[in-house]
Amino acid sequence: MIEDWDLFLFPYEQAAKEWKDKLRGIRNEYQSRNQQSPIEFVTSRIKAIDSIQEKMKRRQITSDRLSEDMEDICGLRIMCPFLDDIYTVVEILRKRNDISIISERDYVNNEKESGYRSYHIVFSYSLQLVDGTRQILVEIQIRTLAMNFWATLEHSLNYKHGDTFPTEIHTRLQKASEKAFQLDEEMSQIRHELEKSNPATPTEQEEH
Ligand code: 0O2
């Protein structure tokens, strides 16, 4: 049993803050070079306590193994403007020497049965605490704006509806996901064509 959740979750909150800052730093670096950033915006969340407890039961994770066996207590999400940007961000993360990548899951090219698409990376991060260093697992989900649009709405519909969708709704959501993906492909194609015709055009960036 976790006696003090605030105490348990503190390192995860700290890691989320540091990583949000690092990822926004990458975006700012591109902007300072007047280049289009592969990162549009970044969000973070600490897994809700009831969601941790539900997953502990479902996966038979004991309290003493929680930090090692639950990989998504600290979660970050990177939203990319275009499809190719997802893999640019993956490469940037692979090259970093302040993390050790534990696993990668490509749900962009291998979408889940629901229609969900995103690229998931779990890594271990050395967090500096008063008493020394602690390894914290962090999950980053990397997706386009269109994938985020679909996943956010599907999640909220699922949350409101509870349990599983009726078959007809499930199929419609799969189709909606396919349409979002077609939109991503079309926008990527437009970008490539514009780049070919005018390689040096700097693209406008929004501040978030
Ligand atoms: P939250 O914020 O934790 O409540 P599991 O975590 O056991 O369910 P697994 O295999 O460990 O699953 O992880 P998986 O499937 O690689 O990633 C789980 C997370 O990916 C989910 O976290 C969602 O954020 C996202 N995800 C996966 N499948 C779907 C889907 O079909 N629809 C949507 N909208 N998101 C999905 P949690 O646990 O739901 O979120």
Short mmCIF file of C-alpha atoms and ligand atoms in Angstrom, two decimals:
data_model
loop_
_atom_site.label_atom_id
_atom_site.label_comp_id
_atom_site.label_asym_id
_atom_site.label_seq_id
_atom_site.Cartn_x
_atom_site.Cartn_y
_atom_site.Cartn_z
CA MET A 1 0.00 0.00 0.00
CA ILE A 2 1.21 3.50 -0.81
CA GLU A 3 0.79 5.44 2.46
CA ASP A 4 1.55 8.93 1.19
CA TRP A 5 0.60 9.52 -2.45
CA ASP A 6 1.88 13.12 -2.46
CA LEU A 7 5.30 11.91 -1.39
CA PHE A 8 5.25 9.03 -3.88
CA LEU A 9 4.19 11.22 -6.80
CA PHE A 10 6.54 14.14 -6.09
CA PRO A 11 9.49 12.81 -8.19
CA TYR A 12 7.13 12.14 -11.10
CA GLU A 13 5.78 15.68 -10.94
CA GLN A 14 9.32 17.01 -10.85
CA ALA A 15 10.37 14.83 -13.83
CA ALA A 16 7.30 16.00 -15.78
CA LYS A 17 8.19 19.65 -15.16
CA GLU A 18 11.81 19.14 -16.20
CA TRP A 19 10.82 17.27 -19.36
CA LYS A 20 8.17 19.75 -20.37
CA ASP A 21 10.84 22.38 -20.15
CA LYS A 22 13.40 20.35 -22.13
CA LEU A 23 10.90 19.62 -24.92
CA ARG A 24 9.79 23.23 -25.13
CA GLY A 25 13.49 24.08 -25.25
CA ILE A 26 13.86 21.97 -28.40
CA ARG A 27 10.98 23.87 -30.00
CA ASN A 28 12.49 27.21 -28.99
CA GLU A 29 15.85 26.20 -30.42
CA TYR A 30 14.26 25.61 -33.84
CA GLN A 31 12.41 28.90 -33.60
CA SER A 32 15.58 30.78 -32.70
CA ARG A 33 17.14 29.35 -35.88
CA ASN A 34 14.09 30.48 -37.85
CA GLN A 35 13.29 26.89 -38.75
CA GLN A 36 9.97 25.10 -38.52
CA SER A 37 9.88 23.13 -35.28
CA PRO A 38 8.78 19.45 -35.41
CA ILE A 39 7.17 20.16 -32.02
CA GLU A 40 3.98 22.22 -32.08
CA PHE A 41 3.15 21.93 -28.38
CA VAL A 42 3.77 19.78 -25.33
CA THR A 43 1.51 18.67 -22.49
CA SER A 44 2.13 16.55 -19.42
CA ARG A 45 0.06 14.64 -16.91
CA ILE A 46 0.64 12.59 -13.81
CA LYS A 47 -1.49 9.45 -13.86
CA ALA A 48 -4.54 9.81 -11.62
CA ILE A 49 -4.36 7.79 -8.40
CA ASP A 50 -7.52 5.78 -9.20
CA SER A 51 -6.11 5.04 -12.64
CA ILE A 52 -2.84 3.83 -11.05
CA GLN A 53 -4.78 1.64 -8.63
CA GLU A 54 -6.96 0.20 -11.42
CA LYS A 55 -3.87 -0.65 -13.49
CA MET A 56 -2.14 -2.20 -10.44
CA LYS A 57 -5.09 -4.56 -10.03
CA ARG A 58 -5.39 -5.32 -13.74
CA ARG A 59 -1.66 -5.97 -14.20
CA GLN A 60 -1.10 -7.45 -10.72
CA ILE A 61 1.53 -4.85 -9.84
CA THR A 62 2.45 -4.68 -6.15
CA SER A 63 3.23 -1.37 -4.36
CA ASP A 64 6.89 -2.29 -3.89
CA ARG A 65 7.27 -2.79 -7.67
CA LEU A 66 5.13 0.18 -8.73
CA SER A 67 8.00 2.48 -9.78
CA GLU A 68 9.63 -0.26 -11.87
CA ASP A 69 6.55 -1.92 -13.36
CA MET A 70 4.25 0.99 -14.19
CA GLU A 71 5.80 2.93 -17.03
CA ASP A 72 3.28 5.70 -17.54
CA ILE A 73 2.91 7.39 -14.15
CA CYS A 74 4.80 10.34 -15.63
CA GLY A 75 3.37 11.04 -19.09
CA LEU A 76 4.25 13.63 -21.69
CA ARG A 77 2.63 14.26 -25.02
CA ILE A 78 4.28 15.94 -27.99
CA MET A 79 2.05 17.28 -30.73
CA CYS A 80 3.72 17.56 -34.14
CA PRO A 81 2.51 19.62 -37.10
CA PHE A 82 3.22 16.95 -39.74
CA LEU A 83 3.54 13.17 -39.95
CA ASP A 84 7.30 13.19 -40.73
CA ASP A 85 7.89 15.34 -37.65
CA ILE A 86 6.96 12.39 -35.42
CA TYR A 87 10.03 10.48 -36.65
CA THR A 88 12.22 13.60 -36.43
CA VAL A 89 11.26 13.88 -32.75
CA VAL A 90 11.92 10.14 -32.24
CA GLU A 91 15.43 10.61 -33.71
CA ILE A 92 16.07 13.63 -31.50
CA LEU A 93 15.11 11.60 -28.41
CA ARG A 94 17.20 8.58 -29.49
CA LYS A 95 20.30 10.81 -29.72
CA ARG A 96 19.97 12.33 -26.25
CA ASN A 97 22.43 11.28 -23.57
CA ASP A 98 20.28 12.28 -20.59
CA ILE A 99 17.89 9.32 -21.00
CA SER A 100 17.99 5.61 -21.57
CA ILE A 101 15.25 4.34 -23.87
CA ILE A 102 13.47 1.26 -22.52
CA SER A 103 10.88 0.65 -25.25
CA GLU A 104 9.30 2.11 -28.36
CA ARG A 105 5.88 1.33 -29.81
CA ASP A 106 4.92 2.56 -33.24
CA TYR A 107 1.15 2.89 -33.24
CA VAL A 108 1.47 5.39 -36.11
CA ASN A 109 2.17 2.73 -38.72
CA ASN A 110 0.59 -0.07 -36.67
CA GLU A 111 -2.58 1.56 -35.41
CA LYS A 112 -4.48 -0.04 -32.57
CA GLU A 113 -7.75 -1.84 -33.22
CA SER A 114 -9.66 1.20 -31.96
CA GLY A 115 -8.04 3.38 -34.64
CA TYR A 116 -5.61 4.97 -32.14
CA ARG A 117 -2.33 6.25 -33.58
CA SER A 118 0.70 7.66 -31.75
CA TYR A 119 4.36 6.81 -31.24
CA HIS A 120 5.13 5.77 -27.64
CA ILE A 121 8.58 5.93 -26.08
CA VAL A 122 9.34 4.87 -22.52
CA PHE A 123 12.65 6.00 -21.08
CA SER A 124 14.47 6.08 -17.80
CA TYR A 125 15.55 9.51 -16.56
CA SER A 126 18.07 10.25 -13.79
CA LEU A 127 16.26 12.69 -11.54
CA GLN A 128 18.45 14.60 -9.09
CA LEU A 129 16.85 14.67 -5.65
CA VAL A 130 18.12 15.99 -2.32
CA ASP A 131 19.26 12.49 -1.28
CA GLY A 132 20.79 11.59 -4.63
CA THR A 133 19.78 10.34 -8.05
CA ARG A 134 16.64 8.36 -8.77
CA GLN A 135 15.70 6.60 -12.00
CA ILE A 136 12.23 7.69 -13.09
CA LEU A 137 10.29 6.04 -15.91
CA VAL A 138 8.72 8.50 -18.31
CA GLU A 139 6.31 7.75 -21.20
CA ILE A 140 6.19 10.13 -24.12
CA GLN A 141 3.41 9.91 -26.70
CA ILE A 142 4.27 11.60 -29.98
CA ARG A 143 1.43 12.32 -32.41
CA THR A 144 0.18 14.78 -35.00
CA LEU A 145 -2.47 17.41 -34.30
CA ALA A 146 -5.01 15.30 -36.22
CA MET A 147 -4.14 12.16 -34.21
CA ASN A 148 -4.46 14.19 -31.02
CA PHE A 149 -7.84 15.54 -32.14
CA TRP A 150 -9.12 11.99 -32.68
CA ALA A 151 -7.56 10.48 -29.51
CA THR A 152 -8.75 13.30 -27.25
CA LEU A 153 -12.35 13.10 -28.47
CA GLU A 154 -12.42 9.31 -28.58
CA HIS A 155 -11.07 9.19 -25.01
CA SER A 156 -13.69 11.64 -23.76
CA LEU A 157 -16.51 9.77 -25.55
CA ASN A 158 -15.23 6.51 -24.10
CA TYR A 159 -14.95 8.04 -20.63
CA LYS A 160 -18.50 9.38 -20.80
CA HIS A 161 -19.94 6.26 -22.34
CA GLY A 162 -18.02 3.86 -20.10
CA ASP A 163 -16.83 0.33 -20.89
CA THR A 164 -16.88 -0.45 -24.63
CA PHE A 165 -18.61 1.20 -27.59
CA PRO A 166 -21.44 -0.49 -29.50
CA THR A 167 -20.08 -2.10 -32.70
CA GLU A 168 -21.55 0.52 -35.03
CA ILE A 169 -19.96 3.39 -33.05
CA HIS A 170 -16.67 1.51 -32.87
CA THR A 171 -16.65 1.20 -36.66
CA ARG A 172 -17.49 4.87 -37.12
CA LEU A 173 -14.66 5.86 -34.81
CA GLN A 174 -12.25 3.65 -36.78
CA LYS A 175 -13.40 5.39 -39.97
CA ALA A 176 -13.00 8.82 -38.36
CA SER A 177 -9.44 7.86 -37.41
CA GLU A 178 -8.76 6.84 -41.02
CA LYS A 179 -10.04 10.21 -42.23
CA ALA A 180 -7.79 12.02 -39.73
CA PHE A 181 -4.85 9.99 -41.06
CA GLN A 182 -5.74 10.87 -44.66
CA LEU A 183 -5.74 14.52 -43.63
CA ASP A 184 -2.25 14.09 -42.15
CA GLU A 185 -1.03 12.46 -45.36
CA GLU A 186 -2.51 15.21 -47.52
CA MET A 187 -0.98 17.99 -45.38
CA SER A 188 2.42 16.23 -45.50
CA GLN A 189 2.19 15.96 -49.26
CA ILE A 190 1.33 19.66 -49.58
CA ARG A 191 4.28 20.51 -47.36
CA HIS A 192 6.68 18.41 -49.48
CA GLU A 193 5.44 19.98 -52.69
CA LEU A 194 5.87 23.48 -51.27
CA GLU A 195 9.35 22.62 -49.99
CA LYS A 196 10.35 21.33 -53.42
CA SER A 197 9.17 24.50 -55.13
CA ASN A 198 10.59 26.88 -52.50
CA PRO A 199 13.06 25.16 -50.15
CA ALA A 200 14.07 28.24 -48.15
CA THR A 201 10.64 29.56 -47.13
CA PRO A 202 10.52 29.95 -43.34
CA THR A 203 7.18 28.83 -41.92
CA GLU A 204 5.20 30.92 -39.49
CA GLN A 205 5.30 29.67 -35.89
CA GLU A 206 2.74 30.17 -33.19
CA GLU A 207 3.58 30.66 -29.53
CA HIS A 208 1.81 28.28 -27.14
P1 0O2 B 1 -4.33 7.56 -18.53
O1 0O2 B 1 -3.92 8.97 -18.76
O2 0O2 B 1 -3.24 6.75 -17.92
O3 0O2 B 1 -5.63 7.40 -17.84
P2 0O2 B 1 -2.56 0.20 -20.49
O4 0O2 B 1 -1.84 1.41 -19.96
O5 0O2 B 1 -2.37 -1.03 -19.66
O6 0O2 B 1 -4.01 0.51 -20.83
P3 0O2 B 1 -0.41 -0.31 -22.26
O7 0O2 B 1 -0.31 -1.50 -23.21
O8 0O2 B 1 0.48 -0.26 -21.07
O9 0O2 B 1 -1.94 -0.15 -21.87
O10 0O2 B 1 -0.16 1.00 -22.98
P4 0O2 B 1 -0.52 1.49 -24.41
O11 0O2 B 1 -1.77 0.88 -24.95
O12 0O2 B 1 0.72 1.43 -25.21
O13 0O2 B 1 -0.81 3.01 -24.06
C1 0O2 B 1 -1.77 3.37 -23.13
C2 0O2 B 1 -2.05 4.85 -23.34
O14 0O2 B 1 -2.08 5.12 -24.75
C3 0O2 B 1 -3.41 5.25 -22.82
O15 0O2 B 1 -3.31 5.68 -21.51
C4 0O2 B 1 -3.82 6.37 -23.76
O16 0O2 B 1 -3.18 7.57 -23.40
C5 0O2 B 1 -3.23 5.90 -25.07
N1 0O2 B 1 -4.16 5.00 -25.79
C6 0O2 B 1 -3.97 3.70 -26.07
N2 0O2 B 1 -5.00 3.21 -26.76
C7 0O2 B 1 -5.87 4.21 -26.93
C8 0O2 B 1 -7.16 4.32 -27.59
O17 0O2 B 1 -7.68 3.38 -28.16
N3 0O2 B 1 -7.76 5.54 -27.55
C9 0O2 B 1 -7.19 6.62 -26.94
N4 0O2 B 1 -7.87 7.78 -26.96
N5 0O2 B 1 -6.00 6.55 -26.30
C10 0O2 B 1 -5.35 5.37 -26.30
P5 0O2 B 1 -4.54 5.58 -20.53
O18 0O2 B 1 -4.21 4.53 -19.53
O19 0O2 B 1 -5.83 5.43 -21.26
O20 0O2 B 1 -4.55 7.02 -19.97
#
